[in-house]
Structures are given as structure tokens and as C-alpha cells.
Short mmCIF file of C-alpha atoms in Angstrom, two decimals:
data_model
loop_
_atom_site.label_atom_id
_atom_site.label_comp_id
_atom_site.label_asym_id
_atom_site.label_seq_id
_atom_site.Cartn_x
_atom_site.Cartn_y
_atom_site.Cartn_z
CA MET T 68 125.31 -5.30 -143.97
CA THR T 69 123.55 -6.81 -146.42
CA ARG T 70 120.43 -5.24 -148.41
CA THR T 71 117.84 -6.59 -149.84
CA ARG T 72 117.54 -5.63 -153.70
CA MET T 73 113.54 -4.94 -154.12
CA SER T 74 112.19 -5.28 -157.84
CA PRO T 75 110.85 -2.04 -159.45
CA THR T 76 107.45 -4.06 -159.40
CA ASP T 77 107.68 -4.67 -155.33
CA GLY T 78 108.35 -0.62 -155.22
CA GLN T 79 105.76 0.40 -157.10
CA GLU T 80 103.01 -1.40 -155.48
CA LEU T 81 104.87 -0.26 -151.77
CA HIS T 82 104.13 3.24 -153.27
CA ILE T 83 100.70 2.60 -154.28
CA MET T 84 99.85 1.14 -150.81
CA ASN T 85 101.18 4.10 -149.07
CA TYR T 86 99.32 6.45 -151.68
CA SER T 87 96.10 4.85 -151.06
CA THR T 88 96.69 4.81 -147.07
CA LEU T 89 97.53 8.65 -147.33
CA LEU T 90 94.26 9.54 -149.31
CA ARG T 91 92.54 7.57 -146.68
CA THR T 92 93.64 9.99 -144.33
CA VAL T 93 93.59 12.93 -146.00
CA ALA T 94 89.97 11.95 -146.31
CA PHE T 95 88.98 10.94 -142.65
CA LEU T 96 90.83 14.78 -141.51
CA LEU T 97 88.81 17.19 -144.29
CA ALA T 98 85.62 15.21 -143.16
CA HIS T 99 85.70 15.38 -139.79
CA SER T 100 87.37 18.96 -139.36
CA SER T 101 84.59 20.12 -142.19
CA VAL T 102 82.00 18.71 -138.94
CA SER T 103 84.06 20.11 -136.51
CA TYR T 104 84.18 23.45 -138.41
CA ALA T 105 80.53 23.17 -138.66
CA ARG T 106 79.91 22.59 -135.12
CA ASP T 107 82.11 25.75 -134.32
CA ILE T 108 79.58 27.77 -136.26
CA ALA T 109 76.44 26.59 -135.18
CA THR T 110 76.88 25.83 -131.55
CA PRO T 111 77.81 28.51 -129.06
CA LYS T 112 81.38 27.07 -126.63
CA HIS T 113 80.80 25.12 -123.64
CA ARG T 114 79.92 27.17 -121.11
CA ARG T 115 83.03 26.66 -118.99
CA HIS T 116 85.51 27.60 -122.20
CA VAL T 117 85.78 29.84 -124.61
CA GLN T 118 88.19 29.85 -127.81
CA THR T 119 91.03 32.36 -127.52
CA THR T 120 92.23 32.55 -131.17
CA PRO T 121 89.54 32.20 -134.45
CA ASN T 122 89.33 28.88 -135.73
CA LEU T 123 91.64 29.23 -138.76
CA MET T 124 92.71 26.14 -139.76
CA VAL T 125 90.33 23.78 -139.12
CA LEU T 126 91.97 20.32 -140.56
CA PHE T 127 94.03 20.31 -136.90
CA PRO T 128 92.55 19.14 -133.20
CA ARG T 129 92.03 22.55 -131.45
CA LEU T 130 94.57 22.07 -128.57
CA PRO T 131 94.25 22.54 -124.64
CA THR T 132 96.33 25.71 -124.57
CA GLU T 133 93.75 27.20 -126.51
CA LEU T 134 90.76 26.98 -123.87
CA HIS T 135 90.60 28.65 -120.68
CA ALA T 136 88.10 28.76 -117.97
CA ARG T 137 84.54 30.70 -118.36
CA ASP T 138 85.07 33.60 -115.52
CA ASP T 139 82.27 35.48 -116.61
CA CYS T 140 79.06 33.63 -115.54
CA GLU T 141 78.19 31.01 -112.60
CA PRO T 142 78.67 27.67 -113.76
CA ALA T 143 75.60 24.51 -113.50
CA ASP T 144 78.72 22.31 -112.05
CA PRO T 145 79.05 20.57 -109.66
CA LEU T 146 75.20 20.18 -109.13
CA ASN T 147 75.51 18.79 -105.63
CA THR T 148 76.47 22.60 -104.60
CA LEU T 149 74.54 24.42 -107.14
CA THR T 150 71.78 25.91 -105.41
CA ASP T 151 73.83 26.74 -101.98
CA ARG T 152 76.67 28.33 -104.51
CA LEU T 153 73.85 30.74 -105.99
CA ASN T 154 72.06 31.57 -103.27
CA THR T 155 75.18 32.08 -100.91
CA LEU T 156 76.50 34.96 -103.69
CA LEU T 157 72.92 36.28 -103.43
CA ASN T 158 73.41 36.80 -99.45
CA SER T 159 76.39 37.69 -99.33
CA SER T 160 77.29 39.96 -102.06
CA GLY T 161 75.31 42.82 -101.10
CA PRO T 162 72.99 45.21 -102.97
CA GLY T 163 73.22 46.06 -106.61
CA TYR T 164 75.12 42.69 -107.45
CA THR T 165 74.15 40.44 -110.46
CA LEU T 166 74.10 37.09 -110.62
CA PRO T 167 75.50 36.32 -114.13
CA LEU T 168 73.91 32.72 -115.45
CA CYS T 169 75.71 31.04 -118.47
CA PRO T 170 73.96 31.64 -122.26
CA GLY T 171 72.02 28.07 -122.75
CA VAL T 172 72.59 26.49 -119.65
CA GLN T 173 70.21 25.09 -117.81
CA TYR T 174 70.45 24.91 -113.72
CA LEU T 175 68.58 22.29 -111.82
CA ILE T 176 67.96 23.79 -108.57
CA GLN T 177 66.89 22.47 -105.59
CA ALA T 178 65.09 25.62 -103.88
CA PRO T 179 64.25 28.78 -104.54
CA LEU T 180 67.24 31.73 -105.45
CA LEU T 181 66.59 34.46 -102.97
CA PHE T 182 67.44 37.72 -103.73
CA SER T 183 68.52 39.84 -100.71
CA ALA T 184 69.61 43.20 -100.92
CA PRO T 185 68.62 46.17 -103.07
CA GLU T 186 68.48 46.28 -106.39
CA GLN T 187 70.27 42.76 -106.98
CA GLU T 188 69.61 41.36 -110.34
CA ILE T 189 69.77 37.69 -111.82
CA SER T 190 70.23 37.79 -115.54
CA THR T 191 72.33 35.92 -118.19
CA VAL T 192 75.25 37.19 -119.23
CA GLY T 193 75.05 39.19 -122.77
CA TYR T 194 71.27 39.35 -121.97
CA PRO T 195 69.88 37.07 -124.81
CA VAL T 196 66.53 36.13 -125.86
CA GLY T 197 65.07 32.87 -126.76
CA ASP T 198 66.45 29.52 -126.29
CA ASP T 199 69.74 31.38 -125.38
CA ARG T 200 68.78 32.28 -122.01
CA ALA T 201 69.60 30.68 -119.16
CA THR T 202 67.14 28.21 -117.84
CA LEU T 203 66.92 27.69 -113.65
CA VAL T 204 64.72 24.32 -113.88
CA VAL T 205 62.78 23.55 -110.70
CA ALA T 206 64.04 20.38 -109.34
CA GLY T 207 63.51 19.70 -105.80
CA PRO T 208 61.73 17.27 -104.28
CA VAL T 209 57.69 16.86 -104.14
CA ALA T 210 55.74 14.28 -101.79
CA ASN T 211 51.99 14.07 -100.93
CA GLY T 212 51.24 17.63 -102.78
CA GLN T 213 54.29 19.09 -100.79
CA GLY T 214 57.06 20.37 -101.95
CA HIS T 215 59.80 22.58 -103.91
CA THR T 216 57.55 25.04 -106.51
CA THR T 217 59.46 28.27 -106.82
CA ALA T 218 62.68 29.45 -108.83
CA VAL T 219 63.08 32.90 -107.73
CA ASP T 220 61.82 34.91 -104.81
CA GLY T 221 62.07 38.38 -104.44
CA THR T 222 59.61 39.06 -101.56
CA CYS T 223 62.38 40.16 -99.13
CA GLN T 224 62.08 42.79 -96.58
CA ASN T 225 64.75 44.54 -98.38
CA CYS T 226 64.19 43.99 -102.11
CA SER T 227 63.35 46.82 -104.01
CA GLY T 228 64.59 47.33 -107.23
CA VAL T 229 65.65 43.79 -107.62
CA LYS T 230 65.70 42.61 -111.49
CA LEU T 231 64.93 39.22 -113.18
CA ARG T 232 65.68 39.70 -116.67
CA HIS T 233 66.65 37.21 -119.66
CA VAL T 234 66.48 34.11 -118.51
CA GLN T 235 63.94 30.93 -118.35
CA ILE T 236 62.22 29.39 -115.90
CA ASN T 237 61.18 26.16 -116.54
CA GLY T 238 58.20 24.58 -113.40
CA THR T 239 58.42 20.92 -114.58
CA ARG T 240 55.05 20.17 -113.76
CA GLY T 241 55.13 17.93 -116.85
CA GLY T 242 51.52 16.81 -116.52
CA ALA T 243 51.66 16.03 -113.07
CA SER T 244 48.55 17.34 -110.35
CA PRO T 245 49.26 20.78 -108.84
CA THR T 246 51.91 20.86 -105.84
CA ALA T 247 51.21 23.46 -102.94
CA GLY T 248 53.45 26.23 -103.07
CA GLY T 249 54.41 29.58 -104.75
CA ALA T 250 54.46 30.32 -108.28
CA ASN T 251 57.40 29.66 -110.27
CA ILE T 252 58.32 33.86 -109.45
CA GLU T 253 57.86 34.88 -106.52
CA MET T 254 58.24 39.02 -106.86
CA GLY T 255 56.72 41.81 -105.44
CA GLY T 256 56.34 41.74 -101.35
CA SER T 257 56.88 45.22 -99.32
CA ASN T 258 58.85 46.59 -101.96
CA SER T 259 58.93 48.79 -104.82
CA GLY T 260 60.60 49.53 -108.35
CA GLN T 261 61.44 45.82 -109.23
CA LEU T 262 61.49 44.55 -112.96
CA VAL T 263 60.82 41.85 -114.62
CA GLU T 264 61.76 41.15 -118.21
CA PHE T 265 62.32 39.14 -121.47
CA VAL T 266 61.56 36.09 -119.04
CA ARG T 267 60.12 32.85 -120.46
CA SER T 268 58.27 31.14 -117.59
CA TYR T 269 56.44 27.73 -118.17
CA ASP T 270 54.79 24.67 -117.06
CA PRO T 271 54.74 25.69 -113.30
CA ARG T 272 54.09 23.06 -110.44
CA SER T 273 52.11 25.31 -108.70
CA TRP T 274 49.03 27.68 -109.45
CA SER T 275 51.06 30.50 -111.15
CA CYS T 276 53.64 31.27 -113.83
CA LEU T 277 54.43 34.60 -112.05
CA HIS T 278 53.23 36.09 -109.20
CA ILE T 279 53.56 39.73 -108.08
CA SER T 280 52.42 40.20 -104.35
CA GLU T 281 51.11 42.92 -102.51
CA GLY T 282 53.27 42.11 -98.95
CA ALA T 283 51.25 44.42 -96.35
CA LEU T 284 49.73 46.10 -99.28
CA SER T 285 52.66 48.60 -99.58
CA CYS T 286 54.24 46.65 -102.80
CA THR T 287 54.07 49.50 -105.46
CA ASN T 288 55.82 50.12 -108.98
CA VAL T 289 56.73 46.76 -110.21
CA THR T 290 57.31 46.35 -114.20
CA VAL T 291 56.41 43.03 -116.10
CA GLN T 292 57.13 43.56 -119.70
CA ASN T 293 58.02 41.38 -122.87
CA ASN T 294 58.13 38.15 -121.33
CA ASP T 295 56.75 34.75 -122.77
CA ILE T 296 54.70 32.96 -120.43
CA GLY T 297 53.09 29.75 -120.77
CA PRO T 298 51.93 27.26 -120.59
CA CYS T 299 50.76 27.73 -117.64
CA GLY T 300 48.79 24.38 -116.07
CA SER T 301 46.33 22.15 -117.17
CA ASP T 302 42.86 22.62 -117.75
CA THR T 303 42.03 19.52 -116.13
CA PHE T 304 38.98 20.73 -113.64
CA GLN T 305 40.91 22.94 -110.50
CA GLU T 306 44.51 21.82 -112.02
CA TRP T 307 44.35 25.04 -113.66
CA ALA T 308 47.56 27.92 -113.45
CA ASP T 309 47.31 31.37 -114.23
CA GLY T 310 49.81 33.17 -116.28
CA ILE T 311 50.60 36.27 -114.27
CA SER T 312 49.04 37.13 -111.21
CA VAL T 313 49.57 40.82 -109.92
CA SER T 314 48.46 42.55 -106.82
CA CYS T 315 50.96 44.65 -106.17
CA GLN T 316 49.69 48.27 -106.63
CA ASN T 317 51.14 51.15 -109.06
CA SER T 318 52.46 48.76 -111.45
CA LEU T 319 52.84 48.60 -115.43
CA ILE T 320 52.12 45.12 -116.93
CA ARG T 321 53.03 45.19 -120.88
CA ASN T 322 54.04 44.11 -124.06
CA ASN T 323 53.94 40.24 -122.35
CA MET T 324 53.06 37.00 -124.91
CA VAL T 325 51.15 34.83 -122.48
CA ASN T 326 50.15 31.41 -124.35
CA ASN T 327 48.06 28.43 -123.23
CA PRO T 328 47.42 29.21 -119.10
CA THR T 329 44.49 27.68 -118.03
CA ASP T 330 43.21 29.79 -115.00
CA GLY T 331 43.41 33.57 -115.60
CA GLY T 332 45.65 34.75 -118.31
CA ILE T 333 46.29 37.98 -116.79
CA VAL T 334 44.60 38.32 -113.06
CA LEU T 335 44.25 41.47 -111.31
CA PHE T 336 43.95 41.11 -107.69
CA GLY T 337 42.64 44.68 -106.96
CA ALA T 338 46.02 46.05 -107.67
CA PRO T 339 45.00 49.81 -107.51
CA GLY T 340 46.45 52.36 -110.07
CA THR T 341 47.83 49.05 -112.12
CA VAL T 342 48.20 49.51 -116.25
CA VAL T 343 47.65 46.25 -118.17
CA GLU T 344 48.20 47.07 -121.82
CA GLY T 345 49.57 45.69 -125.30
CA ASN T 346 49.59 42.20 -124.02
CA THR T 347 48.98 39.29 -126.23
CA ILE T 348 46.60 36.42 -124.83
CA TRP T 349 45.92 33.32 -126.47
CA VAL T 350 45.19 29.62 -126.15
CA GLU T 351 45.72 26.55 -128.73
CA SER T 352 45.27 23.34 -127.03
CA MET T 353 43.86 24.01 -123.49
CA THR T 354 41.04 25.59 -122.61
CA LEU T 355 41.07 28.66 -120.36
CA LEU T 356 38.80 30.19 -117.51
CA GLY T 357 39.28 33.35 -118.14
CA GLY T 358 41.44 36.19 -120.41
CA ILE T 359 42.25 39.64 -118.33
CA ASN T 360 40.19 38.79 -114.82
CA MET T 361 39.66 41.43 -112.24
CA VAL T 362 37.00 39.44 -109.92
CA ASP T 363 39.08 39.00 -106.87
CA TYR T 364 37.72 40.90 -103.93
CA ASP T 365 40.94 40.34 -101.72
CA PRO T 366 43.40 41.29 -100.54
CA TRP T 367 42.01 45.24 -101.73
CA ASN T 368 38.70 44.77 -100.79
CA GLY T 369 37.42 44.66 -104.41
CA ASN T 370 39.30 47.87 -104.87
CA TYR T 371 40.27 48.68 -108.31
CA THR T 372 40.63 52.32 -108.48
CA GLY T 373 42.80 53.85 -111.08
CA THR T 374 43.81 49.89 -112.77
CA VAL T 375 43.33 50.64 -116.40
CA VAL T 376 43.41 47.19 -118.79
CA GLN T 377 43.64 48.58 -122.18
CA ASN T 378 44.46 48.04 -125.89
CA ASN T 379 45.45 44.50 -125.07
CA VAL T 380 44.39 41.43 -127.85
CA ILE T 381 42.77 38.01 -126.40
CA TYR T 382 42.54 34.97 -128.72
CA GLY T 383 39.73 32.22 -128.09
CA GLY T 384 39.89 29.13 -129.87
CA PHE T 385 40.15 28.41 -133.53
CA ALA T 386 39.55 25.61 -135.86
CA SER T 387 42.06 23.15 -136.22
CA ASP T 388 40.47 21.45 -139.37
CA PRO T 389 42.05 22.95 -142.82
CA ALA T 390 39.91 26.02 -143.81
CA VAL T 391 37.13 24.77 -146.79
CA ALA T 392 35.79 27.30 -149.36
CA GLY T 393 32.40 28.36 -148.34
CA ASP T 394 32.55 27.30 -144.52
CA THR T 395 33.40 29.93 -142.05
CA LYS T 396 34.09 27.59 -138.90
CA GLY T 397 35.67 23.80 -137.89
CA GLU T 398 36.41 21.96 -135.37
CA ASN T 399 38.76 22.27 -132.85
CA ASP T 400 40.87 19.21 -131.96
CA GLU T 401 41.15 19.90 -128.29
CA ASP T 402 37.93 22.24 -127.72
CA ALA T 403 39.84 24.61 -126.64
CA ILE T 404 38.05 27.93 -126.00
CA ILE T 405 38.45 30.97 -123.22
CA LYS T 406 34.98 31.24 -121.43
CA ILE T 407 35.55 34.76 -120.58
CA GLY T 408 37.39 37.17 -122.32
CA ILE T 409 37.53 40.20 -119.63
CA ALA T 410 35.70 38.69 -116.33
CA ILE T 411 34.92 41.46 -114.20
CA GLY T 412 33.35 41.39 -110.67
CA PRO T 413 33.22 38.59 -107.98
CA ARG T 414 29.68 37.57 -108.85
CA THR T 415 31.05 36.56 -112.42
CA TRP T 416 33.56 34.13 -111.52
CA PHE T 417 32.44 33.10 -107.64
CA GLY T 418 28.93 33.56 -107.39
CA ASP T 419 27.63 34.44 -104.16
CA ARG T 420 30.97 33.66 -102.21
CA TYR T 421 31.45 37.34 -101.10
CA LEU T 422 27.92 38.73 -100.96
CA ASN T 423 27.32 42.13 -102.13
CA ASN T 424 30.74 42.98 -102.25
CA VAL T 425 31.85 44.53 -105.73
CA SER T 426 34.69 45.52 -107.55
CA THR T 427 35.11 49.54 -107.94
CA SER T 428 36.29 51.82 -110.01
CA GLY T 429 38.40 50.35 -112.73
CA THR T 430 38.75 50.94 -116.14
CA VAL T 431 38.61 48.67 -119.21
CA LEU T 432 39.33 50.05 -122.96
CA ASN T 433 39.78 49.27 -126.39
CA ASN T 434 40.29 45.80 -126.02
CA GLN T 435 40.29 43.25 -128.89
CA LEU T 436 38.56 39.77 -129.09
CA SER T 437 39.01 37.14 -131.72
CA GLY T 438 38.29 33.32 -131.76
CA ALA T 439 36.01 31.05 -129.91
CA PHE T 440 34.91 32.33 -126.52
CA GLY T 441 31.59 31.79 -124.12
CA TYR T 442 31.22 35.37 -123.08
CA GLY T 443 33.93 38.16 -124.53
CA VAL T 444 33.13 40.61 -122.10
CA ALA T 445 31.12 40.07 -118.34
CA ILE T 446 30.32 42.34 -115.89
CA SER T 447 28.73 41.72 -112.38
CA SER T 448 28.78 43.12 -108.83
CA ALA T 449 30.48 46.15 -110.33
CA GLN T 450 30.52 49.73 -109.26
CA ASN T 451 31.73 52.87 -111.28
CA PHE T 452 33.63 51.08 -113.75
CA THR T 453 34.50 52.48 -117.41
CA VAL T 454 34.34 49.35 -120.26
CA GLN T 455 34.36 51.70 -123.39
CA ASP T 456 35.26 50.58 -127.07
CA ASN T 457 36.03 47.21 -126.85
CA THR T 458 35.78 45.16 -130.10
CA LEU T 459 36.01 42.16 -132.05
CA ILE T 460 38.24 41.36 -134.18
CA GLY T 461 38.83 38.51 -137.49
CA ASN T 462 36.15 35.88 -136.67
CA THR T 463 34.97 34.92 -133.57
CA SER T 464 32.01 32.72 -132.21
CA PHE T 465 30.34 32.53 -128.79
CA ILE T 466 29.76 28.84 -127.65
CA GLY T 467 29.67 27.03 -124.43
CA SER T 468 26.15 25.28 -122.78
CA ARG T 469 25.62 24.51 -118.96
CA GLY T 470 28.43 22.05 -117.20
CA PRO T 471 28.13 19.96 -114.24
CA ASN T 472 29.45 22.34 -111.55
CA CYS T 473 27.00 25.25 -113.23
CA SER T 474 24.42 26.00 -109.56
CA THR T 475 20.47 24.75 -109.87
CA ALA T 476 19.79 28.44 -108.27
CA ASP T 477 21.78 30.58 -111.05
CA THR T 478 20.19 31.06 -114.78
CA THR T 479 23.22 30.55 -117.04
CA PRO T 480 23.14 32.95 -119.79
CA THR T 481 23.43 32.23 -123.76
CA PRO T 482 27.06 32.77 -124.82
CA ALA T 483 27.70 36.22 -126.13
CA ALA T 484 29.80 38.81 -126.96
CA PHE T 485 29.16 41.17 -124.05
CA VAL T 486 26.60 41.01 -121.19
CA GLN T 487 26.16 42.78 -118.12
CA ASP T 488 24.11 41.39 -114.98
CA GLN T 489 21.47 44.29 -114.86
CA ASN T 490 20.92 43.42 -111.03
CA THR T 491 24.61 43.97 -109.76
CA VAL T 492 26.36 46.30 -112.14
CA GLN T 493 26.00 49.72 -110.64
CA SER T 494 26.77 53.53 -111.67
CA SER T 495 28.81 52.79 -114.37
CA SER T 496 29.83 53.51 -117.65
CA ILE T 497 29.08 50.65 -119.90
CA GLN T 498 29.83 50.25 -124.20
CA ASN T 499 26.31 50.27 -126.05
CA SER T 500 26.68 46.68 -127.54
CA PHE T 501 26.28 45.14 -123.74
CA GLN T 502 23.62 42.44 -123.56
CA VAL T 503 21.50 43.19 -120.73
CA ILE T 504 21.21 39.83 -118.54
CA PRO T 505 19.01 38.63 -115.57
CA ASP T 506 22.12 36.83 -113.79
CA GLY T 507 25.23 36.96 -114.26
CA ASP T 508 26.82 34.46 -111.37
CA SER T 509 29.76 31.74 -111.76
CA LEU T 510 29.70 32.22 -115.91
CA THR T 511 32.94 30.07 -115.87
CA CYS T 512 30.56 26.88 -115.45
CA ILE T 513 30.22 26.53 -118.94
CA VAL T 514 31.93 24.07 -121.33
CA PRO T 515 32.75 24.17 -124.86
CA PRO T 516 30.56 21.60 -127.04
CA GLU T 517 32.10 18.35 -127.62
CA GLY T 518 33.17 18.57 -131.31
CA GLY T 519 31.12 20.24 -134.25
CA ASP T 520 31.90 22.66 -136.53
CA PHE T 521 31.79 25.51 -133.63
CA TRP T 522 35.12 27.35 -133.81
CA PRO T 523 35.89 30.12 -136.26
CA PHE T 524 38.93 30.14 -138.87
CA GLY T 525 41.83 32.45 -138.17
CA GLY T 526 45.45 31.57 -136.82
CA ASN T 527 46.97 32.05 -133.26
CA PRO T 528 49.54 34.69 -132.91
CA SER T 529 53.54 33.67 -132.09
CA SER T 530 56.01 35.40 -130.60
CA PRO T 531 57.92 37.58 -132.64
CA PRO T 532 60.74 36.34 -134.26
CA SER T 533 64.77 37.74 -132.62
CA PRO T 534 67.96 37.89 -133.67
CA SER T 535 68.76 34.93 -131.02
CA SER T 536 65.62 33.38 -130.66
CA THR T 537 66.22 32.04 -134.59
CA ALA T 538 70.08 30.46 -133.60
CA SER T 539 70.55 27.15 -132.89
CA PRO T 540 70.81 26.68 -129.08
CA SER T 541 73.77 24.87 -127.49
CA PRO T 542 73.42 21.52 -125.89
CA THR T 543 72.25 21.10 -122.42
CA GLN T 544 75.15 21.68 -120.24
CA THR T 545 73.78 20.35 -117.19
CA SER T 546 75.19 17.22 -114.68
CA GLY T 547 72.87 14.32 -113.36
CA ALA T 548 69.96 13.22 -114.79
CA MET T 549 67.06 15.28 -115.56
CA PRO T 550 63.98 15.72 -113.32
CA PRO T 551 60.69 14.54 -115.35
CA GLY T 552 59.13 17.26 -117.48
CA THR T 553 62.70 18.81 -118.27
CA SER T 554 62.91 19.14 -121.55
CA SER T 555 66.51 19.93 -123.63
CA PRO T 556 65.81 22.41 -126.43
CA HIS T 557 67.30 21.75 -129.71
CA ALA T 558 66.95 23.30 -133.03
CA GLY T 559 67.75 22.71 -136.55
CA LEU T 560 71.02 23.95 -138.36
CA THR T 561 71.19 28.25 -138.81
CA GLY T 562 71.86 29.53 -142.04
CA GLY T 563 75.59 30.26 -140.67
CA ALA T 564 76.07 26.62 -140.05
CA LYS T 565 74.76 25.14 -143.08
CA ALA T 566 76.74 27.69 -145.38
CA GLY T 567 80.10 26.88 -142.91
CA ILE T 568 79.09 23.20 -143.70
CA ALA T 569 78.85 24.05 -147.46
CA VAL T 570 82.18 26.17 -147.74
CA GLY T 571 83.80 23.25 -145.65
CA VAL T 572 82.58 20.77 -148.08
CA ILE T 573 83.35 22.84 -151.20
CA LEU T 574 87.11 23.50 -150.03
CA GLY T 575 87.63 20.02 -148.54
CA VAL T 576 86.65 18.80 -152.10
CA GLY T 577 88.76 21.57 -153.95
CA ALA T 578 91.76 20.44 -151.67
CA LEU T 579 91.57 16.64 -151.85
CA ALA T 580 91.49 16.67 -155.55
CA ALA T 581 94.52 19.10 -155.86
CA LEU T 582 96.21 16.81 -153.18
CA THR T 583 95.39 13.76 -155.44
CA TYR T 584 96.75 15.64 -158.29
CA PHE T 585 100.21 16.06 -157.12
CA ILE T 586 100.01 12.72 -155.06
CA ARG T 587 99.21 10.45 -158.31
CA ARG T 588 102.31 12.36 -160.16
CA TRP T 589 104.83 12.24 -157.13
CA VAL T 590 104.27 8.42 -157.25
CA LEU T 591 104.19 7.70 -160.57
CA ASN T 592 107.68 9.49 -161.04
CA ARG T 593 109.16 7.57 -157.63
CA ALA T 594 107.93 4.48 -159.25
CA ARG T 595 109.70 4.36 -162.63
CA PRO T 596 111.82 1.09 -163.07
CA THR T 597 115.45 2.46 -161.46
CA ASP T 598 117.57 0.20 -159.20
CA ARG T 599 118.04 1.25 -155.66
CA TYR T 600 120.20 -0.46 -153.42
#
């Protein structure tokens, strides 16, 4: 065999080329392993897989043997069988079954998920809050104003004790006109002891974000708490939607955050014995007709006996202009107000539609109002009501004027904090700050001013931060195209992710420097002039 002799120069050049190639390879691996490391910190694992061992060797790719199918939640894929699969589980699993949804995953359902037995539950595994909750996306067809509007229905004849917890509901109206049908969430019916908590419901296709129905006037003892509701509907005429609508008796509606509803923030259809407390309702970009409503005569014939509305906070619109020294009011970009903070009695809302029928025996105590309203609290056609110790806080203004839908037969009163119809309110205990008016009919017909410095400076509330809500949500896990109005929420990197990137970069640079030093010494030693055969 003949060997070709290489000169010292040739060998040195070859080693230098190998050294350069090696450096580029190491830099590539370090860069990609740092990104992979940061991604592992910032992003929860794919809904179908979890990592079984800590990711200690970030310089090496993840091996398929490290992954296994996630078995603690129901996958969203395949999409074409999703709705049927989930409903089959609810229908066949019996009382007490929990349908586990995967954190951070969107489920594009084509029809409502139907509870079918007592004590069943639909929830996200681990009970997260914020965007780590699974999202049920209303994605069924709509045509000619009819179609899919409800994500979850708990009104079956055997649905006592069912629970909807720690999920999100995206109604996907997306600016379209309303679709006839049920609310995003339909609960209640002829049942008792249901629970809705830590749920976000928004953008319903139909008339409400959350409805608790009365059944055969036998629904009782539903708890709705710690939910974040809204936006709901549009403030375009007759395209409104409620935040929370309740006609179930002896229920508890507490500690909910209701943002940008457009019809009623919390609407009580009688619901005798129900307590509404500790809720916060506010508007930002849309006008709301009523903050808390006790105006509906049906289905309880105006019976509000034992219904208590207390210790709630309602924020009307605020100036969107920057505050200027010496000014107390500014403009609001969307002319957003709440027309009535708390509305009592059918005539307040509907005029003479219900003739001489009245709301009876409700209690309204210790509620607070701030921002811009037409009327803070308005009462007409009410009997045996107690309305005491409701106050204004912060900066307020009371604005608006007769709109095109005001009846020529009605005298629309000047906007004010507290108004009471002297002719239709009877046998009631009303706080002294109320102004008596001759006509309290159809007060929602007023319209806000178009621009001008009428809105007080102040601030809208926001939901309190929670451990999960500050985390960066995982990328949307879905199959197929998203329907109109569906969003894929993403947030910036968390502190943990940034720390991971920093650590990865520092370790990578240090490792690269050390490696460069030792490789350089090795190359120089190997490149010394010697004869090699």
C-alpha cells in the first residue's frame, strides 16, 4: 500500500479546518440547547405528552422514549370526533364523573356538552386559573340567525349537584349579530346544589354569558362564585347581552368580576331568596344598560322576597384622556356609561309593558357606585322594597339626554344619583338621598353625550393577579382552522423563562470559552512540525 506523505503545513491547515468546523458545531448546539431549555421552562408540555425525567442534559435532543401519552385528561384531537367523545363520556359514566380537560388546550366543540347525571363535573385538570384553564370554543354552525350558541348545558332533569369549574368559554360572536339560542353556559333547571366557579365566559353568540334558569320554578341553591365574565354582547341597539342572568331561587352570586356586559351586568329574574354580594361590575369600551337589574316580572311574577343585593361595586365609564391638573373630567373615547347602576321595578326598564305589575319585597344595601352613569339607582313600580346605605365613591358624574327611543308620552328625568318614582313606589324603606320624580318609566332610553369633558377621572378595576394567570400560556393546541372570533392567547416570557434563558446563555458562553481554550491547545500541539506516514 502506498502512503501519501503530508507536509506539516497541510496537516496544520486540516486541523485548523476541523477546529473551525467543531467550533461552529458547538456554538450551534449551545444556542439551540439554550433556546430549548428556555422553552421547556416557559411553556407547559404538549397536552398529549409529559416528560418523565428532569431535563438535565440540555445539550442533547429529547428522546422519544422520554415521552408517554398523557392519561389524566381528554385530548382535543381528533377534532372530528371531539364533541361526540366528550358527550359520550358524560352520558355513559354516571353520577359523580369528572370530565377532565387538559390545561391550556382549546376544544372546538360543535354542540353543547351535556351533563347527564347528578354530581358530575367538567373542569381543567389541576384546577388552574387564568389562561392555563382549558377553553371550550363554541364552534358549531350558524345560519340565518340560528345555530350553536351554548358550550355547556346543566339543565337536564337529573342534574342536581353538577359543577362547572376552572374552564373558559369562548362564545366566538366576533362582532356578528346575535344568534337565537341559549347563553354560553346554561345551568339550573329543575335541580339543586349546582356550582359554577373560577370560570371565564365571554363573547356569547346569544343573549347572556351565563344563565341560571328556574326550571319549573323548582331550581334552588346554585352557587356562582369567583368567575370572570365578559365582554358580553355589543352596545349596538338590540345586540346586547347580559353578564350573569339568574332566575333560580335561594342561590348565591358572589365575588364575580363582570367586565363590559351590555344589557345587564347581573340580572335577577325574581330569583326569590337569592343573595348577590361582593361582585364588581364595570364598563370600559361599551355602554351598559343596567349594572344590577331587579326589573323582570317573569317568571316569578315580580317576587323578589328574600332577594338581597349587597356590598357590590359598580363602575361606570371614566375619562380616557390623560388627567390634567385642575380638571376633574375629560372625554371618553367610546362615550361609555352605565345608564342605570341598579334598576328596580319593571316600569324603570319596560315602561308600561307590564301595566300595573310591580317588583316586590327585595333588599338593596351597602352598594357602591363610581364613574359615569345616567342614574345611580332608579326605582319605579316597586312595593315593600328596602333600599338603604348605597353610596357614591371616588369621582362620579350623571350624564345623558333623551334618545330616539324615548317615548313622547314619558317625561325623562334629568340624570341624577338616586331617583324614585313618586307615583309607583309604595310601602318601601328608601334612603333619604333619593330624589322624587314624577315619571320613572323607560329610563334606559337616554343616550350618553357624544364627546365632551363629562367623564370623571378615575380607574377601572381589574381581576386580581393569581399564580397561574401570570404564567405564559402554552401555545394553542387544536386541530383544524379556528372559527371567526377565536383567539389564541399568548403572553410574554415569565420571570422563570427569562432566568432560564440567562442561565443558559451564561453557561453556554462559559462552556464555549473553556472548550475553545482546550481545543486551541490540542490543535496547536497536533500541528507541530513532525513527519507523519
